[in-house]
mmCIF file of C-alpha atoms in Angstrom:
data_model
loop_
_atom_site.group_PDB
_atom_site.id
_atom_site.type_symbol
_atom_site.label_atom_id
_atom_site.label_comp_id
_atom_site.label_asym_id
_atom_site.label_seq_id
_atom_site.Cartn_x
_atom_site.Cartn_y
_atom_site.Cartn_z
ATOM 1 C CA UNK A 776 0.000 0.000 0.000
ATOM 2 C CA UNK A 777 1.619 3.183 -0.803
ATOM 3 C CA UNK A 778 1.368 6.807 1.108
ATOM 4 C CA UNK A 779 -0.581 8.624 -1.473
ATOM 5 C CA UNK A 780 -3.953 8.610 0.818
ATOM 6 C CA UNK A 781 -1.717 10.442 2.987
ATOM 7 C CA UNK A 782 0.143 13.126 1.274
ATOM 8 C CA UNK A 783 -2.352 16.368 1.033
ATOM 9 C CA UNK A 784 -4.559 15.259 3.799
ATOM 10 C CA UNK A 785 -5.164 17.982 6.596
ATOM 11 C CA UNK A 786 -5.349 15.848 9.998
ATOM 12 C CA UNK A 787 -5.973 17.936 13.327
ATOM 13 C CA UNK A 788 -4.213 15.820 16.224
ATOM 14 C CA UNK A 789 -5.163 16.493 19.791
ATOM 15 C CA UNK A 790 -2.409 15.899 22.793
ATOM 16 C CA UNK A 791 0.258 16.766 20.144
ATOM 17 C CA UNK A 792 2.846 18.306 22.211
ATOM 18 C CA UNK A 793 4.605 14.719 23.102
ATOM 19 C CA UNK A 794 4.536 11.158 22.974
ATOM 20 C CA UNK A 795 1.931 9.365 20.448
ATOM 21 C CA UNK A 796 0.660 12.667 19.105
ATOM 22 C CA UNK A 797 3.693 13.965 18.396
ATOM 23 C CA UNK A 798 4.986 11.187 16.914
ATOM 24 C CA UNK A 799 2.178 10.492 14.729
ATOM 25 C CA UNK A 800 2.610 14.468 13.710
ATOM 26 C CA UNK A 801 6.072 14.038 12.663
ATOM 27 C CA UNK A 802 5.255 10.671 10.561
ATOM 28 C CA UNK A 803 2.265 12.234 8.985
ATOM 29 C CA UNK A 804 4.219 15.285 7.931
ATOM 30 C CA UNK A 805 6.812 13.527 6.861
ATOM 31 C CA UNK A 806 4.581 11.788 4.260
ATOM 32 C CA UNK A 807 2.677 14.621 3.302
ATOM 33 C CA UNK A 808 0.063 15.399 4.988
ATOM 34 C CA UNK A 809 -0.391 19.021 6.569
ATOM 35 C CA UNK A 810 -0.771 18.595 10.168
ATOM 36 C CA UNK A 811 -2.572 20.852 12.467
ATOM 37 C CA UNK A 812 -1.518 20.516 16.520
ATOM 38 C CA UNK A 813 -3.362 21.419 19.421
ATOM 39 C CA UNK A 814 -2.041 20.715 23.224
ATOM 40 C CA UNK A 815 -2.282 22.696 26.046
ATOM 41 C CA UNK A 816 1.256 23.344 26.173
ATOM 42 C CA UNK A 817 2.367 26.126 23.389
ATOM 43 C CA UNK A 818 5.896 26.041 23.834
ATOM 44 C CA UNK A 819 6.391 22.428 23.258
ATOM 45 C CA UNK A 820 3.883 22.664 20.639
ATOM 46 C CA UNK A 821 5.900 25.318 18.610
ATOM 47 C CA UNK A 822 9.000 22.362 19.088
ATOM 48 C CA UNK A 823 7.002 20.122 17.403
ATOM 49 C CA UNK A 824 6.207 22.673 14.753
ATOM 50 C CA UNK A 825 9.422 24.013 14.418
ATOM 51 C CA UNK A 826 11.084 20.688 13.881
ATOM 52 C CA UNK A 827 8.624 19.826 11.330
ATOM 53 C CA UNK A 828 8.793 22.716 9.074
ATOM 54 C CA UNK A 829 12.555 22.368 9.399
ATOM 55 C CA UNK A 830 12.024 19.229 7.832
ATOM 56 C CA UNK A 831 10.261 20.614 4.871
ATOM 57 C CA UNK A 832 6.742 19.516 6.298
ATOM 58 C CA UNK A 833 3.551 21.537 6.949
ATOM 59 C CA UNK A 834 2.417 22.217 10.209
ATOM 60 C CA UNK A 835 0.955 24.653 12.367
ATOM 61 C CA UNK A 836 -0.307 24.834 15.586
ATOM 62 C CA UNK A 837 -2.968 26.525 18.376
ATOM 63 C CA UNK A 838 -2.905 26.008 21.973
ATOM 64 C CA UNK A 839 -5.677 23.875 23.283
ATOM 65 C CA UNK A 840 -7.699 22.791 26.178
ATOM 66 C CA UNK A 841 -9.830 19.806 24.516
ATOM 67 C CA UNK A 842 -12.107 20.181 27.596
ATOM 68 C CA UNK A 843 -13.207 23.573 26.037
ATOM 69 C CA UNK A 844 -15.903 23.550 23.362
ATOM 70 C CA UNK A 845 -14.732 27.047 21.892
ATOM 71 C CA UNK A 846 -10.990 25.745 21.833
ATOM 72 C CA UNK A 847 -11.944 23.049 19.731
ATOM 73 C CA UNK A 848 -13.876 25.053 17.373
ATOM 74 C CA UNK A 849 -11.008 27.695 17.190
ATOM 75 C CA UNK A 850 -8.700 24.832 15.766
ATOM 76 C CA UNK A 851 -11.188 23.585 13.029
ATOM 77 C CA UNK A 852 -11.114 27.395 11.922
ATOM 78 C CA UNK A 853 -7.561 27.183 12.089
ATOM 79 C CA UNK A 854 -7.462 24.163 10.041
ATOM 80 C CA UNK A 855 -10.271 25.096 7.649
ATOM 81 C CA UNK A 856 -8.877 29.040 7.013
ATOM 82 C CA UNK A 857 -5.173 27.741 6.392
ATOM 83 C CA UNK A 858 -5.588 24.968 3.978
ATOM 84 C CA UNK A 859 -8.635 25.046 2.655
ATOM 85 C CA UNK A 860 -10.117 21.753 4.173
ATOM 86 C CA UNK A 861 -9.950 18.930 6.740
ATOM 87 C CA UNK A 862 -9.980 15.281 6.321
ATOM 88 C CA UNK A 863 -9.317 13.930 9.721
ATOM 89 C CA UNK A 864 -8.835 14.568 13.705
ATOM 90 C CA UNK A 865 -6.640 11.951 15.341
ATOM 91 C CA UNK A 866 -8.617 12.690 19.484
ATOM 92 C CA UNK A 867 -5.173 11.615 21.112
ATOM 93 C CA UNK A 868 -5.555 13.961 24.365
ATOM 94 C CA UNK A 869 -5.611 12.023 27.996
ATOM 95 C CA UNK A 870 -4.906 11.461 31.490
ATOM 96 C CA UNK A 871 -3.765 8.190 33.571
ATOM 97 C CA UNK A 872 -3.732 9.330 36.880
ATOM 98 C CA UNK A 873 -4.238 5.994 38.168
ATOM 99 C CA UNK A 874 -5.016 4.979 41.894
ATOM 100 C CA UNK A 875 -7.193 2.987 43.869
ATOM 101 C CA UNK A 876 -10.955 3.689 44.375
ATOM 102 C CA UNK A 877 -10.033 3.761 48.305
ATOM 103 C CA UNK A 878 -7.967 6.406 47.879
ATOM 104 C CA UNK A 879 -10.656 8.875 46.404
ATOM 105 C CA UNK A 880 -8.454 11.401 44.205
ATOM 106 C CA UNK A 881 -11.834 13.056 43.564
ATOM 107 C CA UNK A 882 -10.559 16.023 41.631
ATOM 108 C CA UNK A 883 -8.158 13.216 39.300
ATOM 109 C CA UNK A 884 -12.044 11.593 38.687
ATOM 110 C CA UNK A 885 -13.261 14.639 37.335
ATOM 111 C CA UNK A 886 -10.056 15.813 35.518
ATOM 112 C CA UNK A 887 -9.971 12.236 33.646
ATOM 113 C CA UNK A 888 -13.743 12.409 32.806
ATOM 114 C CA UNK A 889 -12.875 16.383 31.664
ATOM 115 C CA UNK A 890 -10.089 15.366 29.264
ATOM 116 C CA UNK A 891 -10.610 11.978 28.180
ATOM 117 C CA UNK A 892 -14.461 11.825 27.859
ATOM 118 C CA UNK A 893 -15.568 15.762 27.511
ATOM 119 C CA UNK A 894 -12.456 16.478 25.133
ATOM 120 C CA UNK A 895 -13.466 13.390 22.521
ATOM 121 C CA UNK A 896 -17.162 14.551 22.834
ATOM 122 C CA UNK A 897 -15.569 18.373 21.910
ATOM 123 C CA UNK A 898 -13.584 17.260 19.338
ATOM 124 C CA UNK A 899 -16.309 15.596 17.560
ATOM 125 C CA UNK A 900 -18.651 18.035 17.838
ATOM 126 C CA UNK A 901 -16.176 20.439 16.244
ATOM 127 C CA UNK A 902 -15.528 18.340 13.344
ATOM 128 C CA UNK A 903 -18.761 16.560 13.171
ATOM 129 C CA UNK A 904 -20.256 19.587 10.797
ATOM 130 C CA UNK A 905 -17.471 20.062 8.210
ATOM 131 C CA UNK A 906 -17.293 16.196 7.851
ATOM 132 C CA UNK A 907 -21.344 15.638 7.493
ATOM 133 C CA UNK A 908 -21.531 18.275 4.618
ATOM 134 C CA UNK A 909 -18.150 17.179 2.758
ATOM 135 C CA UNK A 910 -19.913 13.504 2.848
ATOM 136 C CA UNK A 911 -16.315 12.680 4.248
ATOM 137 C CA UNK A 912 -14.028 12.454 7.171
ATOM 138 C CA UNK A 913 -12.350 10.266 9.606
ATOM 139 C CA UNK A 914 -12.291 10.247 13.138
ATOM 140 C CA UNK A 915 -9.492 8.178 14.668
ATOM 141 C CA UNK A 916 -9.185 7.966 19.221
ATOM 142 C CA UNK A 917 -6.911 6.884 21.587
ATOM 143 C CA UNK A 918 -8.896 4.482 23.605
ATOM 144 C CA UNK A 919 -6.217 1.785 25.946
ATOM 145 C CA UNK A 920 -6.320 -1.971 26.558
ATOM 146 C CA UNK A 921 -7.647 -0.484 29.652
ATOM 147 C CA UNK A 922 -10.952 0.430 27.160
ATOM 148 C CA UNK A 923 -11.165 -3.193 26.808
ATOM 149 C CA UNK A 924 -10.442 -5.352 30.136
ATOM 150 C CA UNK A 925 -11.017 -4.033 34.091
ATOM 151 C CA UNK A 926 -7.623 -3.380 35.582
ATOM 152 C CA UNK A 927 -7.408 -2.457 39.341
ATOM 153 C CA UNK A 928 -6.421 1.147 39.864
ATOM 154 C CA UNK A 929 -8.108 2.122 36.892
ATOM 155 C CA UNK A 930 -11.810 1.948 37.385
ATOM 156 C CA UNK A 931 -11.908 5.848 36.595
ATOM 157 C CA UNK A 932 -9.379 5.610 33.505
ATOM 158 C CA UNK A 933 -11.159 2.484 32.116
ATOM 159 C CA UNK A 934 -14.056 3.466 32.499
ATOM 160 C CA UNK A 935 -13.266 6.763 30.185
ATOM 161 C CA UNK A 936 -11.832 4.588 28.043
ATOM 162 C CA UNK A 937 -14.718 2.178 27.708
ATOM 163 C CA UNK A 938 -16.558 5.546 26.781
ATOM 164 C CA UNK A 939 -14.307 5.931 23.964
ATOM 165 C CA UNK A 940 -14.802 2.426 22.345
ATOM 166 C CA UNK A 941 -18.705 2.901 22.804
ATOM 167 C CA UNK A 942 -18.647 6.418 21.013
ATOM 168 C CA UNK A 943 -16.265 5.501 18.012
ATOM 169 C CA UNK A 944 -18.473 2.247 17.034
ATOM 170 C CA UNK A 945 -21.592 4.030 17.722
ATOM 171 C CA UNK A 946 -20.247 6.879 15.717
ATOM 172 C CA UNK A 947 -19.009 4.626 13.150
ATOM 173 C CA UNK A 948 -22.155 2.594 12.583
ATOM 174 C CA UNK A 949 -25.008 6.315 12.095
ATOM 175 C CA UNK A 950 -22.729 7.718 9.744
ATOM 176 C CA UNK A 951 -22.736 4.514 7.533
ATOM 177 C CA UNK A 952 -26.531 4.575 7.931
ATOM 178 C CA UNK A 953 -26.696 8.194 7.236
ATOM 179 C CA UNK A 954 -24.788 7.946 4.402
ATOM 180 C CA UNK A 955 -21.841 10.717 5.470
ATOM 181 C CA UNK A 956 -19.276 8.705 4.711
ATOM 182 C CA UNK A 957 -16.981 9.441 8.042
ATOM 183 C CA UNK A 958 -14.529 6.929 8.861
ATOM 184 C CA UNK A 959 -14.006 5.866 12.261
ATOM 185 C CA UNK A 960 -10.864 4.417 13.856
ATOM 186 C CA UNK A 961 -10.110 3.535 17.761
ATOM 187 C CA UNK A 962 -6.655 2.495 19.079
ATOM 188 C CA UNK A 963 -6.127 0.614 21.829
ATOM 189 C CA UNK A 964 -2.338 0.689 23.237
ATOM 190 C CA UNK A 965 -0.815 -1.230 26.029
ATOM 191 C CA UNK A 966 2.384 -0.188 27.447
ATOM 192 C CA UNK A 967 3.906 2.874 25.226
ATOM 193 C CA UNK A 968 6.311 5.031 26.563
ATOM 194 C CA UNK A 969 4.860 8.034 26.839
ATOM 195 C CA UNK A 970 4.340 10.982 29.580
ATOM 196 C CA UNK A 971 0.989 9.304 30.610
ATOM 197 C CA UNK A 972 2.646 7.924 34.104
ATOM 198 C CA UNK A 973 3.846 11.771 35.091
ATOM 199 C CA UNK A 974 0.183 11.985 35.514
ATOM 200 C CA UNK A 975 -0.091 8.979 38.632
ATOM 201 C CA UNK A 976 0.018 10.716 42.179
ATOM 202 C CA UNK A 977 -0.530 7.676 44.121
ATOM 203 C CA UNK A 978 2.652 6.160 45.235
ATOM 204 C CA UNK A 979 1.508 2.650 44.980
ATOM 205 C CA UNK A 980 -0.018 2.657 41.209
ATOM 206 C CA UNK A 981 2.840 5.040 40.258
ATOM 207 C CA UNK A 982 5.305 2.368 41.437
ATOM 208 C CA UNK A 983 3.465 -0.582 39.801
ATOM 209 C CA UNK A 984 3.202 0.955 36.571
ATOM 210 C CA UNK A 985 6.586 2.856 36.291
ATOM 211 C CA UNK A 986 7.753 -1.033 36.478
ATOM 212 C CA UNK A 987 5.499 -2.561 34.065
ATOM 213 C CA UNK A 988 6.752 -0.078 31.325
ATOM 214 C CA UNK A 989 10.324 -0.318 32.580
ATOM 215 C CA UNK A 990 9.875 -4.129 30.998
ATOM 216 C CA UNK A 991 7.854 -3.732 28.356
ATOM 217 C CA UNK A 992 7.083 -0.277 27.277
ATOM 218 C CA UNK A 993 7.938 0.491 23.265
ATOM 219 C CA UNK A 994 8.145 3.655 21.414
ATOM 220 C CA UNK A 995 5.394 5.442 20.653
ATOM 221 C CA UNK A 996 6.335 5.916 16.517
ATOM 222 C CA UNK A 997 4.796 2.712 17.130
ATOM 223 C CA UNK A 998 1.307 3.711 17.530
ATOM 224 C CA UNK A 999 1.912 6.776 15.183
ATOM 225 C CA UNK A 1000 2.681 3.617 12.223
ATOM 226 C CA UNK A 1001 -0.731 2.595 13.306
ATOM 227 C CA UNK A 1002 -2.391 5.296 12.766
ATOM 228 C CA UNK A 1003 -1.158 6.296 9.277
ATOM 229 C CA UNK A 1004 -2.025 2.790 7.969
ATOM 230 C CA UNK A 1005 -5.578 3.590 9.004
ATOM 231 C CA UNK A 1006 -5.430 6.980 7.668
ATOM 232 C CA UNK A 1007 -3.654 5.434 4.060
ATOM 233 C CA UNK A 1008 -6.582 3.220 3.636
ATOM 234 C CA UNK A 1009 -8.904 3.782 0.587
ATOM 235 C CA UNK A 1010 -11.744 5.845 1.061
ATOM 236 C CA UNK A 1011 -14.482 2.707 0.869
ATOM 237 C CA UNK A 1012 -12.735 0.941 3.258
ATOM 238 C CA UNK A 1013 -12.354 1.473 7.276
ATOM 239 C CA UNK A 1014 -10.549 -0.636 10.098
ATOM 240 C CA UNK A 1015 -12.366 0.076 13.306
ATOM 241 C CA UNK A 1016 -10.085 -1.013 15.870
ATOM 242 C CA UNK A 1017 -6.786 -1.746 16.417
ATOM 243 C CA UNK A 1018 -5.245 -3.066 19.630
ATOM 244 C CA UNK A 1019 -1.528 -2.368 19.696
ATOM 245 C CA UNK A 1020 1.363 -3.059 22.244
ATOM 246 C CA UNK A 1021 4.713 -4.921 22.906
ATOM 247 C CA UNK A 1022 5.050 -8.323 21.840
ATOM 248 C CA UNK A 1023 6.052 -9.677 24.883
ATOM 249 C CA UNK A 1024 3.469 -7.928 27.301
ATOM 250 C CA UNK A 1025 0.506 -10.355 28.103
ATOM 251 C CA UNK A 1026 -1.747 -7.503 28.349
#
């Protein structure tokens, strides 16, 4: 299969400051497509940007709080007044602040629910309008393994997660009824080294989890492979789900 479903796309990726999202921006740039980053933090944003245009690749950037309605609509503006279209959003922001129920991080609840829930309902709603009258789009997530099987310390984070998988099939299945042609794609990673784990404040899950990536965490171009296969497939044809991780974690 060769990258030409790639080169002149526009893709918006959320949570593009590090890890999987920037990653994925770098690879997609790098094969042509003209990226468009949002992340709450600008400076490492601009990196991102910077070290993409310095690679002869199109990118620009707008600082964004995916729990914000109007922030998500500001950067499907951006996209839209820059290069004249959109074809996808890669929803890529989240938390992990892991812990026990017991230990009732109440505000960590909310945040998750804020970021990883509120901010794919956002981003949707942004796009959803632009893709429905274009009769074409596609909406790829970051869900987690954690999306698909209970894990202790993560009842909150799963649970978002579970959201995620529920949305993107559900989301998936109306627009094929309706007709609207929008693509839907939802990743599920296991251990990818990321800044997710900066995110744990309880000693106990930090500790546990630091360890499990310590043996089997991989890189996150990883991910950002999977995601431009989806995003290279032909327009008639979508792969709903992927679950993705190291080869030698029994997830």
């Amino acid at each position: 299969m060769t990258d030409n479903n790639i080169d002149g796309k526009v893709v918006i990726i959320t949570g593009a400051s590090s890890g999987i999202g920037e990653s994925t921006a770098k690879l997609l740039a790098s094969r042509g497509a003209k990226v468009v980053l949002g992340a709450r933090r600008d400076d490492k944003l601009q990196q991102v940007v910077s070290d993409i245009t310095n690679d002869g690749g199109h990118a620009i950037a707008h600082a964004l709080d995916v729990a914000v309605q109007a922030d998500n609509d500001a950067i499907v503006r951006l996209a839209l007044e820059t290069y004249g279209r959109l074809d996808a959003i890669f929803l890529n922001a989240g938390l992990m602040p892991s812990s026990p129920i017991s230990a009732l991080k109440t505000d960590e609840w909310h945040r998750m629910v804020d970021v990883n829930i509120t901010g794919v309902l956002n981003g949707v709603a942004a796009v959803l309008p632009t893709f429905i009258e274009q009769k074409s789009g596609h909406v790829l997530a970051t869900s987690s393994v954690a999306g698909l099987k209970a894990y202790p310390n993560g009842a909150v984070y799963g649970g978002t997660k579970w959201f995620v998988r529920e949305f993107m099939e559900v989301l998936r299945m109306e627009s094929a009824m309706e007709g609207t042609n929008i693509r839907t794609a939802t990743l599920y990673p296991a251990a990818i080294n990321t800044e997710l784990l900066d995110t744990i404040t309880d000693p106990g899950a930090a500790e546990g989890m630091q360890a499990l990536y310590e043996q089997y965490g991989i890189a996150p171009e990883r991910i950002a492979e999977v995601v431009a296969f989806a995003l290279n497939l032909p327009a008639d044809t979508t792969v709903n789900e992927f679950t993705v991780g190291p080869a030698n974690q029994p997830w």
